[in-house]
Short mmCIF file of C-alpha atoms in Angstrom, two decimals:
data_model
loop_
_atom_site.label_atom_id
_atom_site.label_comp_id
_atom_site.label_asym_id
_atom_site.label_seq_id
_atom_site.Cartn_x
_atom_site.Cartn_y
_atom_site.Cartn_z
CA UNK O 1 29.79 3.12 20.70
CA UNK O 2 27.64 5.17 23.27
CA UNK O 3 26.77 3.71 26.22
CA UNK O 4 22.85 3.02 25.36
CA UNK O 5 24.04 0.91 22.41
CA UNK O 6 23.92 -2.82 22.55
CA UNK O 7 27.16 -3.95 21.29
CA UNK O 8 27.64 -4.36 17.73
CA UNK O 9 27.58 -8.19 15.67
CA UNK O 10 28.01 -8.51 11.82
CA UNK O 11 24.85 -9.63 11.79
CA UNK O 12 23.46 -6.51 13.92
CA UNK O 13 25.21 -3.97 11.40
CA UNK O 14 23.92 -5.96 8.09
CA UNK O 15 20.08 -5.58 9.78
CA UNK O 16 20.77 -1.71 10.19
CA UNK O 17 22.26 -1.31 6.86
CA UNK O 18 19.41 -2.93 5.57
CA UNK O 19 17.28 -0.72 7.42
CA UNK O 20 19.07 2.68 6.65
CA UNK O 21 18.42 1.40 2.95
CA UNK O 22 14.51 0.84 3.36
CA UNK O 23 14.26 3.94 4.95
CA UNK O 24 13.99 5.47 0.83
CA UNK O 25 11.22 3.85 -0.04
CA UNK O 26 9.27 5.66 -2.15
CA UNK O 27 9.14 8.62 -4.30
CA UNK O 28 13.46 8.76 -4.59
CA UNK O 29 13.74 10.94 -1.75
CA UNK O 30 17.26 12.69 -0.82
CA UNK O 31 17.23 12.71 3.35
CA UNK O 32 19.60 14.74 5.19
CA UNK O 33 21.51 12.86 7.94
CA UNK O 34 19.56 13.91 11.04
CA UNK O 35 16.86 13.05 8.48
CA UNK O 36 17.78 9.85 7.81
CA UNK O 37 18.27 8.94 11.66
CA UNK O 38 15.17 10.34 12.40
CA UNK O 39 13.45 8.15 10.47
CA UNK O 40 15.69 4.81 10.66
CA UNK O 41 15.35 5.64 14.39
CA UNK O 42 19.35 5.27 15.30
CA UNK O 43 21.44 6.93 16.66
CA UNK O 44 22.93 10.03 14.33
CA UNK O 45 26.42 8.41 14.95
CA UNK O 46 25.68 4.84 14.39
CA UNK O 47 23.57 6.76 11.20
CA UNK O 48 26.55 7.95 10.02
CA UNK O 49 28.65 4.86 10.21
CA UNK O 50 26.02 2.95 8.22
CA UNK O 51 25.54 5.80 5.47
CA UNK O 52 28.94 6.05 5.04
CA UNK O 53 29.77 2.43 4.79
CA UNK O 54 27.05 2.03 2.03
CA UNK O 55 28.56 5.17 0.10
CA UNK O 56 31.67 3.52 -0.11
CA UNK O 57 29.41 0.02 -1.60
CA UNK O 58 27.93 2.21 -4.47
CA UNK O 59 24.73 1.55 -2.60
CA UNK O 60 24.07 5.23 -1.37
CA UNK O 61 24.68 8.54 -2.92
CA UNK O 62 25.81 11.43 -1.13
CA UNK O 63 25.71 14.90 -3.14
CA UNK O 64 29.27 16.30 -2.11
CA UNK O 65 27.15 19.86 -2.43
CA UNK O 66 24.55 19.34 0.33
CA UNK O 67 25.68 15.83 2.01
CA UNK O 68 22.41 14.63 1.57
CA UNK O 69 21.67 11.09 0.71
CA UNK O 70 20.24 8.83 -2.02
CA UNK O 71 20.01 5.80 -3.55
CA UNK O 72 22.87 5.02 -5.41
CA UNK O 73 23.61 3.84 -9.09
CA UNK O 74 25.46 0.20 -7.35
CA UNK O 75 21.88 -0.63 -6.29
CA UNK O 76 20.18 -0.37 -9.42
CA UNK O 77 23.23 -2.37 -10.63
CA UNK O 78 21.96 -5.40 -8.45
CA UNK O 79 18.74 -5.25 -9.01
CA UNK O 80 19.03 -5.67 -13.05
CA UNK O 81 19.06 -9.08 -12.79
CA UNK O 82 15.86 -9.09 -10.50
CA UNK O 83 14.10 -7.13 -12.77
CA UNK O 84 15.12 -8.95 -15.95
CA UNK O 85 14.25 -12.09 -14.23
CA UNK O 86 10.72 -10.48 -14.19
CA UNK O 87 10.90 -9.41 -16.98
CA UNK O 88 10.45 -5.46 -16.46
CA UNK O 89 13.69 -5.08 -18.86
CA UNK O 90 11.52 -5.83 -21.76
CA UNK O 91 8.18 -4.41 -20.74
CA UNK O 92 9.22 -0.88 -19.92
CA UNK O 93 9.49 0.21 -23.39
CA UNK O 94 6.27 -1.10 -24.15
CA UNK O 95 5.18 0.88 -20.19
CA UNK O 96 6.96 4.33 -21.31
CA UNK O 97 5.55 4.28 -24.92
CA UNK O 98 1.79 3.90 -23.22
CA UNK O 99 2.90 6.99 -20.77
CA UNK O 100 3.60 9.04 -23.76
CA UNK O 101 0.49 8.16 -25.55
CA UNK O 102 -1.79 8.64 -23.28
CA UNK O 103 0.16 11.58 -21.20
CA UNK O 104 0.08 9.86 -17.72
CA UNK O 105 2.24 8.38 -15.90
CA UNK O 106 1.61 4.28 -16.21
CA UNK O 107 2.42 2.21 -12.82
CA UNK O 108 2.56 -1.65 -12.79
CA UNK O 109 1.71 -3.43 -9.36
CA UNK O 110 2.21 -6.70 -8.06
CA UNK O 111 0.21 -8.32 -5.13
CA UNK O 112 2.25 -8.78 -1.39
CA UNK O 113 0.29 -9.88 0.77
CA UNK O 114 -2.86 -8.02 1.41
CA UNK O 115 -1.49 -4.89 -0.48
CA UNK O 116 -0.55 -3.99 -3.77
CA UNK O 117 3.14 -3.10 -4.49
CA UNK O 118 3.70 -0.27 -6.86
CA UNK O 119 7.27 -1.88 -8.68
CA UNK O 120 7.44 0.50 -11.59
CA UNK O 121 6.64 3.37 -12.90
CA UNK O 122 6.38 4.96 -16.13
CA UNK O 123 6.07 8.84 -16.66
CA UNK O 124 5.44 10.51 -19.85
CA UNK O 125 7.74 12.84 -20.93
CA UNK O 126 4.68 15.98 -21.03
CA UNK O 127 2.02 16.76 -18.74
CA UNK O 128 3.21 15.32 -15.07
CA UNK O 129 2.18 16.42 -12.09
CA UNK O 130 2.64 14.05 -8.80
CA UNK O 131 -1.21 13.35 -8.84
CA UNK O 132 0.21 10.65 -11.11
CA UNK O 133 2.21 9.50 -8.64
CA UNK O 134 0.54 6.49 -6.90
CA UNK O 135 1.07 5.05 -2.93
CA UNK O 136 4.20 2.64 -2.87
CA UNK O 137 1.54 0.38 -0.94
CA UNK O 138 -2.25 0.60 -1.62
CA UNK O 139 -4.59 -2.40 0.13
CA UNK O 140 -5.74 -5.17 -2.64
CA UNK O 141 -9.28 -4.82 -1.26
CA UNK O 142 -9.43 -0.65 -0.91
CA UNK O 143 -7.41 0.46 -4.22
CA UNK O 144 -8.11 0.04 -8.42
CA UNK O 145 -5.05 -1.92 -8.61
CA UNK O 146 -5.75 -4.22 -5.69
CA UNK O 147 -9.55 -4.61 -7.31
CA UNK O 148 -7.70 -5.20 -10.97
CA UNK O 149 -5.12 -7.92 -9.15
CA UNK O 150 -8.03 -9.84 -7.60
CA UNK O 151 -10.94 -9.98 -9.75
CA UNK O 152 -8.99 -12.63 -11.47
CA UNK O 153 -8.89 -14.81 -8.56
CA UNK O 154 -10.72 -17.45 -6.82
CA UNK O 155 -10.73 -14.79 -3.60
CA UNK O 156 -12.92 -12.46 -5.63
CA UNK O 157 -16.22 -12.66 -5.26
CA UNK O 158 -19.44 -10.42 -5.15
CA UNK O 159 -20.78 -7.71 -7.20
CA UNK O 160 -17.80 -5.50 -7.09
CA UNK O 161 -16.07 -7.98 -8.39
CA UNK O 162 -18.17 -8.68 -11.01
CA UNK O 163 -18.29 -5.44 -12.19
CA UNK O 164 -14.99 -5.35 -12.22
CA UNK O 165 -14.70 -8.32 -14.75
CA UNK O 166 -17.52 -7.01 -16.91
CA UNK O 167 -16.00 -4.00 -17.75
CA UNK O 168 -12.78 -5.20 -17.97
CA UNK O 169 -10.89 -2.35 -15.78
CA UNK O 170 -11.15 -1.00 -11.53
CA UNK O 171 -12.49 2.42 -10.56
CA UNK O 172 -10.89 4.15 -7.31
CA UNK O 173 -12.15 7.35 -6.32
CA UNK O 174 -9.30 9.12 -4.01
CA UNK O 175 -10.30 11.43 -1.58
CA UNK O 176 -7.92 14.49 -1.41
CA UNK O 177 -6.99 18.07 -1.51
CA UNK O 178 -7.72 17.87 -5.42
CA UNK O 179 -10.28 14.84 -5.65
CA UNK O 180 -7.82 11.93 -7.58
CA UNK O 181 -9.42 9.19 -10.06
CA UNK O 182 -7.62 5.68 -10.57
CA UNK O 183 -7.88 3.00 -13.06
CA UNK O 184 -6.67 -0.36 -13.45
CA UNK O 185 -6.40 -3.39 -16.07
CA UNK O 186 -4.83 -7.12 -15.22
CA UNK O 187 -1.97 -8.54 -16.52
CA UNK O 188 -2.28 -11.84 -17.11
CA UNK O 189 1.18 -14.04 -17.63
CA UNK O 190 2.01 -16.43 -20.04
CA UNK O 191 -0.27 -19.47 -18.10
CA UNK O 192 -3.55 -16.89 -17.95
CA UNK O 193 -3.01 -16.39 -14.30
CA UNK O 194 -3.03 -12.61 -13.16
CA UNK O 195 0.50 -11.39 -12.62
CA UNK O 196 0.01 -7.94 -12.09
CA UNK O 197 -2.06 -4.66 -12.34
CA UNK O 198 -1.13 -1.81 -14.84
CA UNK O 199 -2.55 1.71 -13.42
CA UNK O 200 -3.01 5.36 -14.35
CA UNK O 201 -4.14 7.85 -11.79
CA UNK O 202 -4.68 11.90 -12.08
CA UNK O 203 -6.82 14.92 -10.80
CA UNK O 204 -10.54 13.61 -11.93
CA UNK O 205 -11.26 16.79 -13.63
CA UNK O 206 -8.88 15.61 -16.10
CA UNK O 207 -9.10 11.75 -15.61
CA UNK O 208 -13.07 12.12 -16.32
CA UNK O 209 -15.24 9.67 -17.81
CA UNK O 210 -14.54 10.57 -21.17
CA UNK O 211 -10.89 10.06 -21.21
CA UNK O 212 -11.31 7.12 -19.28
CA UNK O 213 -12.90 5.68 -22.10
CA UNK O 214 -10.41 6.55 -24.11
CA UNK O 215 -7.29 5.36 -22.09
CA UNK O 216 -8.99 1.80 -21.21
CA UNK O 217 -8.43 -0.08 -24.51
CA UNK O 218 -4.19 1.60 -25.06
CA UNK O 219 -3.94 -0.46 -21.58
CA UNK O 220 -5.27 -3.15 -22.05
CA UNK O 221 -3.54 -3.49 -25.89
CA UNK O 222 -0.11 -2.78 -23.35
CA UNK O 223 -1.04 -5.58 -21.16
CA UNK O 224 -2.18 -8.02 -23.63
CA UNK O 225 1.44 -7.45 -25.21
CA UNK O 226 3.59 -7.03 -21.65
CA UNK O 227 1.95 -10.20 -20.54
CA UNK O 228 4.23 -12.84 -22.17
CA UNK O 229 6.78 -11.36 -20.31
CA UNK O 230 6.07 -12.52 -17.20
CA UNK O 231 4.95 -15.34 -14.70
CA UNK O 232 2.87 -15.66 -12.25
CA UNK O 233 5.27 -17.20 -9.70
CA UNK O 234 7.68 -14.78 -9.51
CA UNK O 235 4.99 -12.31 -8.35
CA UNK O 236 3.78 -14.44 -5.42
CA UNK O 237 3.57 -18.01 -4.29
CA UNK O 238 -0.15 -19.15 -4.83
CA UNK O 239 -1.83 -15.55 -5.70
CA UNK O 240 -3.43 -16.96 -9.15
CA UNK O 241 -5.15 -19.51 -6.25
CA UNK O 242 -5.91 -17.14 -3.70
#
């Protein structure tokens, strides 16, 4: 322990871990160690202690070829149950098959909060490119998923909204290097309430109006059957009553 630490509780070191283990959120990244402290914001000693005690749980990876870290196969071994409980076990078949079909990667969100949470993703096995690839986090109110997740809801209201009903699907333009188009369609669980959001995003040039059009009703057949699957409570206390 160095002197500017605060000494250690089992409490203190379960907070950390938990924190070393956020800190690969999003797109599977492999972090170095200085890396890794950088951005958990510790100490590269007390970073060490904590990566190495979650190797040892199965929870982190490290490649014994570059000592880097990632997440390891013991997490995805706890979170089965999780995801069967929601019911992504039995929908991700039906989430791959529409990635294949349609040669984009599918994501399914789920409102938390004020944002929408990407939870899975679904890439097709031709024709990727991390356009595809959407924000862990988008806001419900600025994003296609967010506008799919709430037109369905007693928050929505207005002509955005209404448009969004109409049509059946959300439009997000996405300003960047290579302009990015977004779509979105509900999923509605077994009691009609929206669960979640299925989305497809890529460079508009390719995503254009035409194949839009074309994408719009393979989602919504996807949703229509991955809906059953779920229920609204386990995405959210009260969002169906927003």
């Amino acid at each position: 322990m160095t002197a500017t630490e605060p000494p250690r509780s089992g409490a203190q070191a379960v907070d950390r871990a938990v924190f070393v283990l956020n800190c690969f959120q999003g797109g599977d990244p492999e972090l170095s160690l200085s890396e890794l402290a950088q951005r958990a914001g510790f100490p590269v000693s007390t970073t060490f202690r904590l990566a190495q005690a979650l190797v040892r749980g199965r929870l982190l990876d490290q490649d014994p070829a570059t000592d880097r870290y990632r997440i390891g196969h013991g997490l995805a071994c706890l979170a089965r149950p999780a995801l069967s409980r929601l019911g992504l076990d039995a929908a991700a078949p039906h989430l791959y098959a529409l990635a294949a079909g349609i040669k984009i990667t599918v994501s399914l969100s789920v409102p938390d909060a004020d944002e929408a949470l990407t939870l899975f993703q679904a890439r097709p096995p031709i024709h990727f490119c991390h356009n595809q690839i959407p924000q862990e986090r988008r806001p419900l109110r600025a994003s296609a998923v967010g506008h799919a997740l709430l037109a369905h809801t007693t928050a929505a209201d207005g002509a955005l909204f209404d448009t969004v009903r109409r049509r059946g699907f959300a439009v997000e333009e996405i300003d960047s290097e290579e302009p990015i188009r977004a779509i979105a369609v509900p999923v509605l669980g077994p009691d009609k309430q929206v669960w979640g959001a299925l989305g497809v995003q890529a460079r508009a040039v390719r995503l254009d109006h035409d194949l839009v059009r074309a994408v719009i009703p393979a989602m919504h057949r996807i949703a229509v059957r991955i809906g059953p699957y779920f229920h609204t409570a386990a995405a959210g206390d009260g969002f169906g009553a927003a």
